[in-house]
Backbone as numpy.savetxt, mean C-alpha at the origin, in Angstrom:
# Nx Ny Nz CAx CAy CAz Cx Cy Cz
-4.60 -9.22 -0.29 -3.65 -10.32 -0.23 -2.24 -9.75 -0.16
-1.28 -10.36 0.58 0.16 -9.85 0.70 1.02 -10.54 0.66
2.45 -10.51 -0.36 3.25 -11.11 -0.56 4.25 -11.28 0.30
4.72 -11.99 1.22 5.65 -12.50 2.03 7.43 -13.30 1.56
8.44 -13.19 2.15 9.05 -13.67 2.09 9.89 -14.09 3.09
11.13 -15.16 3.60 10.96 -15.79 4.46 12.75 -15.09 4.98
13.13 -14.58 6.12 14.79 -14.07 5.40 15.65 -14.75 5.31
15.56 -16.23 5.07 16.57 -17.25 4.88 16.18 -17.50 3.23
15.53 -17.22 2.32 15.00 -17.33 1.79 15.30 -16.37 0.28
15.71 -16.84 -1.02 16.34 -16.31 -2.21 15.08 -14.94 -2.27
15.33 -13.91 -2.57 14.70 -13.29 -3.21 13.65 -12.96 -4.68
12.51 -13.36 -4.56 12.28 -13.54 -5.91 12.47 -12.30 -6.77
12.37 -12.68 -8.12 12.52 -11.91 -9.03 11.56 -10.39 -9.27
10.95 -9.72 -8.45 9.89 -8.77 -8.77 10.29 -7.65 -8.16
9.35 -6.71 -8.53 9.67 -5.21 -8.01 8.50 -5.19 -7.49
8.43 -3.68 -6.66 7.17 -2.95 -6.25 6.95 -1.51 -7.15
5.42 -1.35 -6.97 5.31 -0.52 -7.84 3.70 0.02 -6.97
4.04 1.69 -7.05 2.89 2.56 -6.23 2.56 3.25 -7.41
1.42 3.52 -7.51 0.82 4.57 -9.08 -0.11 6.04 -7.68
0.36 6.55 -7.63 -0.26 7.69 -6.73 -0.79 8.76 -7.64
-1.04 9.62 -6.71 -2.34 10.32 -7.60 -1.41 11.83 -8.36
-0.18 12.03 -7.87 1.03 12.41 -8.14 2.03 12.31 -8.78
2.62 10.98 -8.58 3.36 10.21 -8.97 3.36 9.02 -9.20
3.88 8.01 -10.07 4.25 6.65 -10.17 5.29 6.32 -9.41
5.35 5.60 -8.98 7.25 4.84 -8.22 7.18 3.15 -8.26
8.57 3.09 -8.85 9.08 1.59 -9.10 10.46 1.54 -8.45
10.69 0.51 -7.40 11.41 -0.14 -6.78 11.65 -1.44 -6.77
13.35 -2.05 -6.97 13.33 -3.13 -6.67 14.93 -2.93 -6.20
15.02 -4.34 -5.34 15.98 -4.61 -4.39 16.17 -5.73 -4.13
18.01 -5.85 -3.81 18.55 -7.08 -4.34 18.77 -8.12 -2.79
19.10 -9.16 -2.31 19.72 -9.56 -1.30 21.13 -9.58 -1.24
22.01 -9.17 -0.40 23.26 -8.88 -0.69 23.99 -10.29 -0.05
25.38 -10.47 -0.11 26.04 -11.79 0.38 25.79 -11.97 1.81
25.87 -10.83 2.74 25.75 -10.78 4.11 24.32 -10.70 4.99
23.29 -11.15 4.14 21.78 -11.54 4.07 21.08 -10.01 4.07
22.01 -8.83 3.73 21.06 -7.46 3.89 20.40 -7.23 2.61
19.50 -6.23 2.96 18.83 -5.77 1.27 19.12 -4.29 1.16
19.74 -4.75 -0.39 20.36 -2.86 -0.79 19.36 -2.61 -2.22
19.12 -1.40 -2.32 18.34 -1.09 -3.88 19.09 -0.96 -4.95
18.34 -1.32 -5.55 19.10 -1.56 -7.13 18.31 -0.39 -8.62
17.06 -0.54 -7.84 16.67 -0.10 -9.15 15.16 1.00 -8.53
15.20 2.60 -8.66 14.25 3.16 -8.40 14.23 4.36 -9.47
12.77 4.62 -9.51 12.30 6.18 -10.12 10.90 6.51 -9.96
10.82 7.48 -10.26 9.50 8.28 -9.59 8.90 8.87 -11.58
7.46 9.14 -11.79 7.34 9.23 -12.83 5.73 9.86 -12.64
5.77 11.32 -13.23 4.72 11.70 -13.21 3.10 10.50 -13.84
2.40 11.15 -12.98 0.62 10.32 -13.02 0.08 11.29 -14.13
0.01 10.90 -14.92 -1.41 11.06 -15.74 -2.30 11.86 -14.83
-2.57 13.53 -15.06 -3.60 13.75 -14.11 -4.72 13.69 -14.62
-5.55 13.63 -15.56 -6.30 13.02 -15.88 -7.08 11.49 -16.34
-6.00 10.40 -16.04 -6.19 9.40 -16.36 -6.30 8.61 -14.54
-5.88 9.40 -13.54 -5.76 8.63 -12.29 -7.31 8.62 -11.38
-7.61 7.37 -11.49 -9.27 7.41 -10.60 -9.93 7.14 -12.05
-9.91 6.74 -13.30 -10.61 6.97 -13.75 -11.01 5.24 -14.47
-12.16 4.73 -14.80 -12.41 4.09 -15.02 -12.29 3.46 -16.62
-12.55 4.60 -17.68 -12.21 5.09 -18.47 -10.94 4.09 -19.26
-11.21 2.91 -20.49 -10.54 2.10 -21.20 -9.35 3.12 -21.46
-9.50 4.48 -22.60 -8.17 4.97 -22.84 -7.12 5.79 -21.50
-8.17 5.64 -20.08 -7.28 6.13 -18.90 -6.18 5.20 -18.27
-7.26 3.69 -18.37 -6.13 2.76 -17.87 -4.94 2.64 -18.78
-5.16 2.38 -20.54 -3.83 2.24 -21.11 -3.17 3.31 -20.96
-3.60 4.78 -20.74 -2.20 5.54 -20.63 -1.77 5.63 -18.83
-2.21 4.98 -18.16 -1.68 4.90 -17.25 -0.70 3.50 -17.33
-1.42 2.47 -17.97 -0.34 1.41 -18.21 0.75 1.88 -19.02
0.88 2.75 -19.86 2.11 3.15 -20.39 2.64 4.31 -19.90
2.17 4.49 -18.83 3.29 5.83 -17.71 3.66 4.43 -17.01
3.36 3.58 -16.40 4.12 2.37 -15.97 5.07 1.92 -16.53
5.17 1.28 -17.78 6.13 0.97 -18.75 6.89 1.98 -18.70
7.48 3.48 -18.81 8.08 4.83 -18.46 8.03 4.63 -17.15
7.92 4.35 -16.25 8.66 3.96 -14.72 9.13 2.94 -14.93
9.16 1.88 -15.24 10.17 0.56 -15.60 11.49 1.22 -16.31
11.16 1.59 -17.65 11.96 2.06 -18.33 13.08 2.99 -17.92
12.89 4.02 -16.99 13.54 4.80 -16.46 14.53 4.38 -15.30
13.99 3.36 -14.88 14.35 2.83 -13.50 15.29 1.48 -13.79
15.25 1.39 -15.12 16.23 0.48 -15.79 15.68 -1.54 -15.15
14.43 -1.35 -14.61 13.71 -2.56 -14.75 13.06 -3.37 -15.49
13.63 -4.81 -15.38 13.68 -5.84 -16.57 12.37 -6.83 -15.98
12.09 -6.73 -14.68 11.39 -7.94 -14.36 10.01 -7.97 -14.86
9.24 -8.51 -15.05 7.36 -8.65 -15.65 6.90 -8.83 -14.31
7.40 -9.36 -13.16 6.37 -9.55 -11.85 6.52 -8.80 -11.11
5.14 -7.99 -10.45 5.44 -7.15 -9.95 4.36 -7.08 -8.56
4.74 -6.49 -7.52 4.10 -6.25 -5.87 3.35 -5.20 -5.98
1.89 -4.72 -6.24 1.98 -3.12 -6.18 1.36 -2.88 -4.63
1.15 -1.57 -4.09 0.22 -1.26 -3.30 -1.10 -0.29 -3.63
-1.88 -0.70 -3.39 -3.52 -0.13 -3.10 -3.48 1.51 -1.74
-4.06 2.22 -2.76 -4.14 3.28 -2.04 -4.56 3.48 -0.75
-4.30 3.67 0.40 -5.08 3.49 1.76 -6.42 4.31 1.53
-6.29 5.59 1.16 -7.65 6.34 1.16 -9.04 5.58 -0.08
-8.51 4.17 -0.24 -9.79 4.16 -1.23 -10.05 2.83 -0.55
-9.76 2.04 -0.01 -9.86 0.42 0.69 -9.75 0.79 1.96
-10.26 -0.22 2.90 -10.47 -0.11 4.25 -9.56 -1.23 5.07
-8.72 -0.85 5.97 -8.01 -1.60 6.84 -8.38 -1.38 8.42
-8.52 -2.41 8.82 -9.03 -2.11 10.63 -8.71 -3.02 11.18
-8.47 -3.30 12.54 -7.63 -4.59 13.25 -9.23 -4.52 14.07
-10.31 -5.46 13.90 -11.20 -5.61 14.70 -11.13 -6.89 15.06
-11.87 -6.76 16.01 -11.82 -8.43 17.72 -13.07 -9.37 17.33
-12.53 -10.42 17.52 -13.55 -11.50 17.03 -13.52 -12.73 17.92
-14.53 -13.27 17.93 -14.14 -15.03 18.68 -12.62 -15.47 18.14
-12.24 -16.01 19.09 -11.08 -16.98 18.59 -11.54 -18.26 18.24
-10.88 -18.30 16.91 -11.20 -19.48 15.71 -9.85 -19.48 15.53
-10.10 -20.48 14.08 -9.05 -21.14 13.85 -8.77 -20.37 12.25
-7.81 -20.70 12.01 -7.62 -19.83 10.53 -8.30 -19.88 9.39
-8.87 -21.65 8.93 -9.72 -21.98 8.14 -11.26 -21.30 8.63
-11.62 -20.89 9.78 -12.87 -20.84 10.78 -12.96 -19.60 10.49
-12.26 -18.80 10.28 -12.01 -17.27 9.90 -12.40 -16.44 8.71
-12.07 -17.63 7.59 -11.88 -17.34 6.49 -13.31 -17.45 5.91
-14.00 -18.91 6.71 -15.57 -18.74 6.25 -16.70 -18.01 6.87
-16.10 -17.44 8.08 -17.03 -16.24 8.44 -16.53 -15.20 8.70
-15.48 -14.79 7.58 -14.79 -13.20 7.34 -16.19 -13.04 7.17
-16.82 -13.06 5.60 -17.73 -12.16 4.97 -18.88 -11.78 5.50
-19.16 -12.28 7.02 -20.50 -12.06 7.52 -19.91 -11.22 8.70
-18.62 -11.04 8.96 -18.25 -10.40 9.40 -18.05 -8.83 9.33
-17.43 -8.87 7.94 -16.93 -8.07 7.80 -18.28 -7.49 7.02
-19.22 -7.57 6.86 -20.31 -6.86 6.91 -20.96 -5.61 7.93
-20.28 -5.90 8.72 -20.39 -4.97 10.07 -19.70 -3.90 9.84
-18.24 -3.92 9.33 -17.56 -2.89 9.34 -17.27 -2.32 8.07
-16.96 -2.97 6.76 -17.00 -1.96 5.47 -17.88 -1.25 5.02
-17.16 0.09 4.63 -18.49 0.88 4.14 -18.92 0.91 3.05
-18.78 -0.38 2.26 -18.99 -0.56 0.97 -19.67 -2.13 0.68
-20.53 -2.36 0.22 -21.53 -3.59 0.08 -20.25 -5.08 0.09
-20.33 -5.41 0.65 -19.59 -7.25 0.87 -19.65 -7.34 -0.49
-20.77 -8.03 -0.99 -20.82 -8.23 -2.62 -20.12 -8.04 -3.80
-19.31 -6.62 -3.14 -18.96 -5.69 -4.65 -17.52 -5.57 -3.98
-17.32 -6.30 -2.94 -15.88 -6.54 -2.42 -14.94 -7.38 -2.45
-13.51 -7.08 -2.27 -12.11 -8.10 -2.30 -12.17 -8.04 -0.79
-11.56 -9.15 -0.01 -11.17 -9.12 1.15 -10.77 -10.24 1.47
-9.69 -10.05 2.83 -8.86 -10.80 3.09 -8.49 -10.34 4.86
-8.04 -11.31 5.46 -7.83 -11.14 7.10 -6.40 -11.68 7.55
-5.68 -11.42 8.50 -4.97 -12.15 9.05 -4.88 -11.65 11.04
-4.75 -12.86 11.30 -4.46 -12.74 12.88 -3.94 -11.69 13.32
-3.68 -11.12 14.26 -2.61 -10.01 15.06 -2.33 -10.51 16.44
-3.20 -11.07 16.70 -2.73 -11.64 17.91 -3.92 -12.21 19.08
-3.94 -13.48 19.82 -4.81 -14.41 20.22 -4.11 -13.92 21.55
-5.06 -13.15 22.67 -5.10 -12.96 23.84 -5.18 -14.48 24.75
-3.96 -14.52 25.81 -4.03 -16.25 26.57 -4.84 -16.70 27.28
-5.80 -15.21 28.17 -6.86 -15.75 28.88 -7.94 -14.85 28.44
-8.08 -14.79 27.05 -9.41 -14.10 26.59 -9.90 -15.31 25.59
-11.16 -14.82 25.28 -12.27 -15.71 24.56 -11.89 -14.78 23.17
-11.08 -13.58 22.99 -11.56 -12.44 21.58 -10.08 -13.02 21.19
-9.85 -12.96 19.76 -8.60 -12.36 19.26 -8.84 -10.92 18.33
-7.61 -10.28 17.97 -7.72 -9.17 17.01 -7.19 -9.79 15.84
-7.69 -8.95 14.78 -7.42 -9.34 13.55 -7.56 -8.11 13.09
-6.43 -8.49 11.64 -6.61 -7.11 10.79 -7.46 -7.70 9.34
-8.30 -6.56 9.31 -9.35 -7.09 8.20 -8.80 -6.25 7.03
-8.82 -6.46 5.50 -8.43 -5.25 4.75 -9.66 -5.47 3.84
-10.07 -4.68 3.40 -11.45 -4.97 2.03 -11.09 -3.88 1.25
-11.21 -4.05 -0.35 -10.98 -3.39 -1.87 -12.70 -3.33 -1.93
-12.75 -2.45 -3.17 -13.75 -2.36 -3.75 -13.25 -3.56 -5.28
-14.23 -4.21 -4.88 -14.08 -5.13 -6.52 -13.61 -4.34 -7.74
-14.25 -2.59 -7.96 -13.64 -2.06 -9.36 -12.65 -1.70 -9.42
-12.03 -1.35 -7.81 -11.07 -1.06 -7.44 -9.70 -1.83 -8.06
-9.91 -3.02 -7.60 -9.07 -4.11 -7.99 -8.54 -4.34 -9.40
-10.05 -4.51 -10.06 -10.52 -4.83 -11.45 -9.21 -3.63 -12.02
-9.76 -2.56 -11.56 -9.00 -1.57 -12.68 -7.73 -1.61 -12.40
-6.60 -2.36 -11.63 -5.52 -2.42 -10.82 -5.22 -3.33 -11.87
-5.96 -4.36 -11.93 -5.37 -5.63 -12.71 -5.59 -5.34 -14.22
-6.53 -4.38 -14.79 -6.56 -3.85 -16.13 -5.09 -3.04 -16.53
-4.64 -2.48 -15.51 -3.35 -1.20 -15.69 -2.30 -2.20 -16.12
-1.87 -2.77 -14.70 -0.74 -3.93 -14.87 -0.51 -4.99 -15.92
-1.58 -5.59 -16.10 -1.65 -6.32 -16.93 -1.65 -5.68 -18.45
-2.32 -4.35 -18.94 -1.83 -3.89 -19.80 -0.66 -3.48 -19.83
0.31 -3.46 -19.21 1.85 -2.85 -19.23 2.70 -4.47 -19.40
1.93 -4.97 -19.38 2.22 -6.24 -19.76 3.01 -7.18 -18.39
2.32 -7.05 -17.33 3.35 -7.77 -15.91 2.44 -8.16 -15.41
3.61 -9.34 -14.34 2.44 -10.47 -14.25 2.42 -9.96 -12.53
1.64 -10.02 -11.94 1.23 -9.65 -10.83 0.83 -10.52 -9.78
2.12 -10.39 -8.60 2.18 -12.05 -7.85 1.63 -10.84 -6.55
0.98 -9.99 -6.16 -0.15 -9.54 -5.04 -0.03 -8.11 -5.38
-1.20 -7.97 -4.44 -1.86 -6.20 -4.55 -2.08 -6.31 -2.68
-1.71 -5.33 -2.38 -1.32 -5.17 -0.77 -1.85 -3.76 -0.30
-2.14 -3.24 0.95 -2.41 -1.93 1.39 -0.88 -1.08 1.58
-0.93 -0.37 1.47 0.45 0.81 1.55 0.58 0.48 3.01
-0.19 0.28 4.05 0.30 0.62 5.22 1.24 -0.89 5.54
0.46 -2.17 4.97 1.01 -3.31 5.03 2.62 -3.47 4.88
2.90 -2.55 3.22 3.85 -2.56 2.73 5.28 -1.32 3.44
4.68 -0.69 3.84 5.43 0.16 4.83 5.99 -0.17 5.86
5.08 -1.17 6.70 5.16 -1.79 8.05 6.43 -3.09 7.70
6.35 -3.33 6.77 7.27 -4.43 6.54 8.51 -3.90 6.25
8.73 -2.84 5.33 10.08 -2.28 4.71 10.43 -1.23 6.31
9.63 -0.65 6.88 10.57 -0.23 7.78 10.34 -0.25 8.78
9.55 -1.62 9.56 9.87 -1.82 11.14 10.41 -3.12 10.87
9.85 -3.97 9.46 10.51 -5.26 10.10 10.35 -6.39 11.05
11.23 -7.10 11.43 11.24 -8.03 12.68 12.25 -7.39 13.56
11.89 -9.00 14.85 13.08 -8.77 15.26 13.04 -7.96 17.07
14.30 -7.06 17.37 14.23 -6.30 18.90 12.83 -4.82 18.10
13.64 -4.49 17.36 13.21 -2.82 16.88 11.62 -3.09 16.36
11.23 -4.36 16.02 9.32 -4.85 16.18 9.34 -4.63 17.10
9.56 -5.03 18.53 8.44 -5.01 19.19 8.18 -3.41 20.02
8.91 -2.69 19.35 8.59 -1.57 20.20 6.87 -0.52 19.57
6.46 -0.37 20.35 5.06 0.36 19.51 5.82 1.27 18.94
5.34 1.98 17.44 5.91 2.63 16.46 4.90 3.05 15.60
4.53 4.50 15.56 3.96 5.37 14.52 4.53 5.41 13.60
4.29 4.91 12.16 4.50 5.20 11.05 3.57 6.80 10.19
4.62 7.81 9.68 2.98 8.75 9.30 3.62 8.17 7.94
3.12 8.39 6.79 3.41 8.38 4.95 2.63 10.06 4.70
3.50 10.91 4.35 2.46 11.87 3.65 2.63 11.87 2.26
1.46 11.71 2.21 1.15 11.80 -0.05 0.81 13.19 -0.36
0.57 12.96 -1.73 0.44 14.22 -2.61 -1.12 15.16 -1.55
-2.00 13.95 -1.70 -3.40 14.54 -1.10 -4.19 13.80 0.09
-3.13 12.76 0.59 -3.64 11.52 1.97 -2.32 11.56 2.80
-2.70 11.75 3.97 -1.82 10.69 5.09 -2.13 9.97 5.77
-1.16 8.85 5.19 -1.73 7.54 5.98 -0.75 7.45 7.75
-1.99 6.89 8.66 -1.21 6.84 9.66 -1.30 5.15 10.28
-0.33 4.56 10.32 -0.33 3.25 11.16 0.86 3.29 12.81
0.13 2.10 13.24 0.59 2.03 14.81 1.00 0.94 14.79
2.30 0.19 15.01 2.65 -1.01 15.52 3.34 -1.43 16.62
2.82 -2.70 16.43 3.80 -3.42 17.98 4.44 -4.91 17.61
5.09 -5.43 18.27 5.90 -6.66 17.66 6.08 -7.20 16.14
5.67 -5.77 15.72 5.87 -5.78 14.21 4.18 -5.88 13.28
3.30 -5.82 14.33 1.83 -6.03 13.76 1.00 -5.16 13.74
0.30 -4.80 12.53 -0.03 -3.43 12.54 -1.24 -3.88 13.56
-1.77 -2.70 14.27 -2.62 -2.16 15.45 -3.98 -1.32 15.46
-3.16 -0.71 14.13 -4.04 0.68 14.02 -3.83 1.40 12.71
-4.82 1.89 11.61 -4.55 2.35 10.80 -5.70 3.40 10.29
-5.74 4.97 9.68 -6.01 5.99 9.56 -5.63 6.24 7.95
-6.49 6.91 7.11 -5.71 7.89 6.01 -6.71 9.12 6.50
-6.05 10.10 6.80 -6.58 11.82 6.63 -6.24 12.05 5.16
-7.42 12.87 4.94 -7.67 13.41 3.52 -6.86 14.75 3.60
-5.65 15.10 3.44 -5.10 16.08 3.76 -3.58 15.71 3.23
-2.46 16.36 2.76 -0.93 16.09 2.48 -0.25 17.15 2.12
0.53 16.66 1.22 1.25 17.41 0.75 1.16 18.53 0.09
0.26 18.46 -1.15 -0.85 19.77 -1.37 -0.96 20.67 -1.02
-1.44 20.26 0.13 -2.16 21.18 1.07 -1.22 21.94 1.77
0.36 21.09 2.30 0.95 21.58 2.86 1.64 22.89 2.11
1.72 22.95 0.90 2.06 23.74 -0.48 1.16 24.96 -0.43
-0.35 24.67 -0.19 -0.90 25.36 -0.31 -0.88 26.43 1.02
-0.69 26.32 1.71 -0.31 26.56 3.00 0.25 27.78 3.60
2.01 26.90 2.93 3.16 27.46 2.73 2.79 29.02 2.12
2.44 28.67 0.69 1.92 29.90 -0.46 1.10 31.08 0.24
0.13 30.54 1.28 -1.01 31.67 1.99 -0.02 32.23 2.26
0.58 31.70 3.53 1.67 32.33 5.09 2.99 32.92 4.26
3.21 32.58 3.56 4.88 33.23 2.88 4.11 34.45 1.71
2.96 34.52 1.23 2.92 35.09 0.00 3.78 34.59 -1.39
3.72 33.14 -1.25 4.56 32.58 -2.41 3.61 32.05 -3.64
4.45 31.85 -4.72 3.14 31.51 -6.05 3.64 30.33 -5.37
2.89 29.28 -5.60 2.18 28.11 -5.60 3.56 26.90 -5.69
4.18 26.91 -6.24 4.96 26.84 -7.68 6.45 26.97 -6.87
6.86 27.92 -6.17 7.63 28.68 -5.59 7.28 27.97 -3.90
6.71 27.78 -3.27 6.28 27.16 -2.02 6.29 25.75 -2.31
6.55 25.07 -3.53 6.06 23.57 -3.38 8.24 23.67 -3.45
8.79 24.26 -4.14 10.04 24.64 -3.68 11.03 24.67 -2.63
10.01 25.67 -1.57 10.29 26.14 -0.55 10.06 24.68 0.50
9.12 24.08 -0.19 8.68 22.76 1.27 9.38 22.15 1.19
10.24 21.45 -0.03 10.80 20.54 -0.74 11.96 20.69 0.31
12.90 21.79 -0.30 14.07 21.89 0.23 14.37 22.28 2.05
């Protein structure tokens, strides 16, 4: 599910918030008089490396209280909050379907989307939206996204123990595609987005602002560290240094 807003439209009160397998990050941002958006409030906050992925009652509360320590740091007051869902653990795909109607969609996502997740329907979150209805075709595309139900579960155990109220849970690529292509002339041009993480890169493709195409390689930053360290003869430590700067 994804939180929208309209740009004529007050800003509500919430932040975003990414828990990576690296890092935590909390962002929020204000509307300014001249309808632009400037940031107000960010920080980055080491992950629990043993508490991240883990199912584990005392993993989620100390990950809910490395959250509370990203609020805290970042000098954020709000309880509602946007997060994003890791791309490498949920599935996003823009697949072609009869053209229906939106309600028509919604009751035969799940027999649908049986075809393509690699994880049982049953034990799944999911949700669809249009991309676009071809004028002289019978198909439209759609982007499908599906969670793993524990997935979720343990999303809403974290947050909610840090005590915030949680107005959606979104894919990273969703949330990317919005903060930096936007609407508008600069949508409609096709546009590679890469994100590299600690240990995933996610890759998306857009056009008139709609995602197209989306990828996570099991591969990042890490790796790129690790890399560095072979080819230079650097400690580890010393190359994550060297990449940085």
């Amino acid at each position: 599910m994804a939180y929208r807003w309209g740009f004529n439209l007050p800003m509500p009160e919430f932040f975003g918030l990414d828990i990576g397998s690296h890092s935590i990050k909390a962002v929020q941002v204000r509307r300014d008089d001249r309808g632009g958006v400037r940031l107000t409030h960010f920080s980055t906050y080491s992950t629990p490396s043993d508490a991240y992925g883990s199912q584990a009652e005392k993993h989620k509360k100390k990950l809910a209280e490395a959250v509370k320590n990203t609020m805290e740091e970042a000098g954020i007051k709000s309880s509602q909050v946007v997060a994003s869902l890791p791309e490498s653990k949920i599935f996003t795909r823009v697949i072609e379907m009869p053209k229906m109607s939106e309600k028509e969609l919604k009751s035969s996502l799940e027999y649908e989307a049986e075809r393509y997740i690699p994880f049982p329907v049953e034990s799944a979150v999911f949700d669809s939206e249009i991309v676009s209805k071809g004028e002289n075709s019978k198909k439209m595309q759609v982007l499908l996204v599906a969670a793993p139900e524990s997935l979720v579960t343990r999303y809403l155990d974290i947050l909610e123990g840090a005590g915030l109220e949680i107005l959606a849970l979104e894919p990273e690529t969703v949330s990317l595609v919005r903060a930096l292509v936007g609407r508008g002339e600069k949508a409609a041009v096709p546009t590679l987005l890469v994100s590299i993480g600690s240990s995933t890169t996610d890759l998306v493709i857009t056009e008139n602002g709609k995602i197209g195409f989306t990828r996570s390689v099991a591969t990042g930053g890490k790796a790129l560290g690790r890399a560095l360290a072979r080819a230079l003869s650097f400690e580890e430590e010393q190359a994550e240094s060297y990449k940085r700067s």
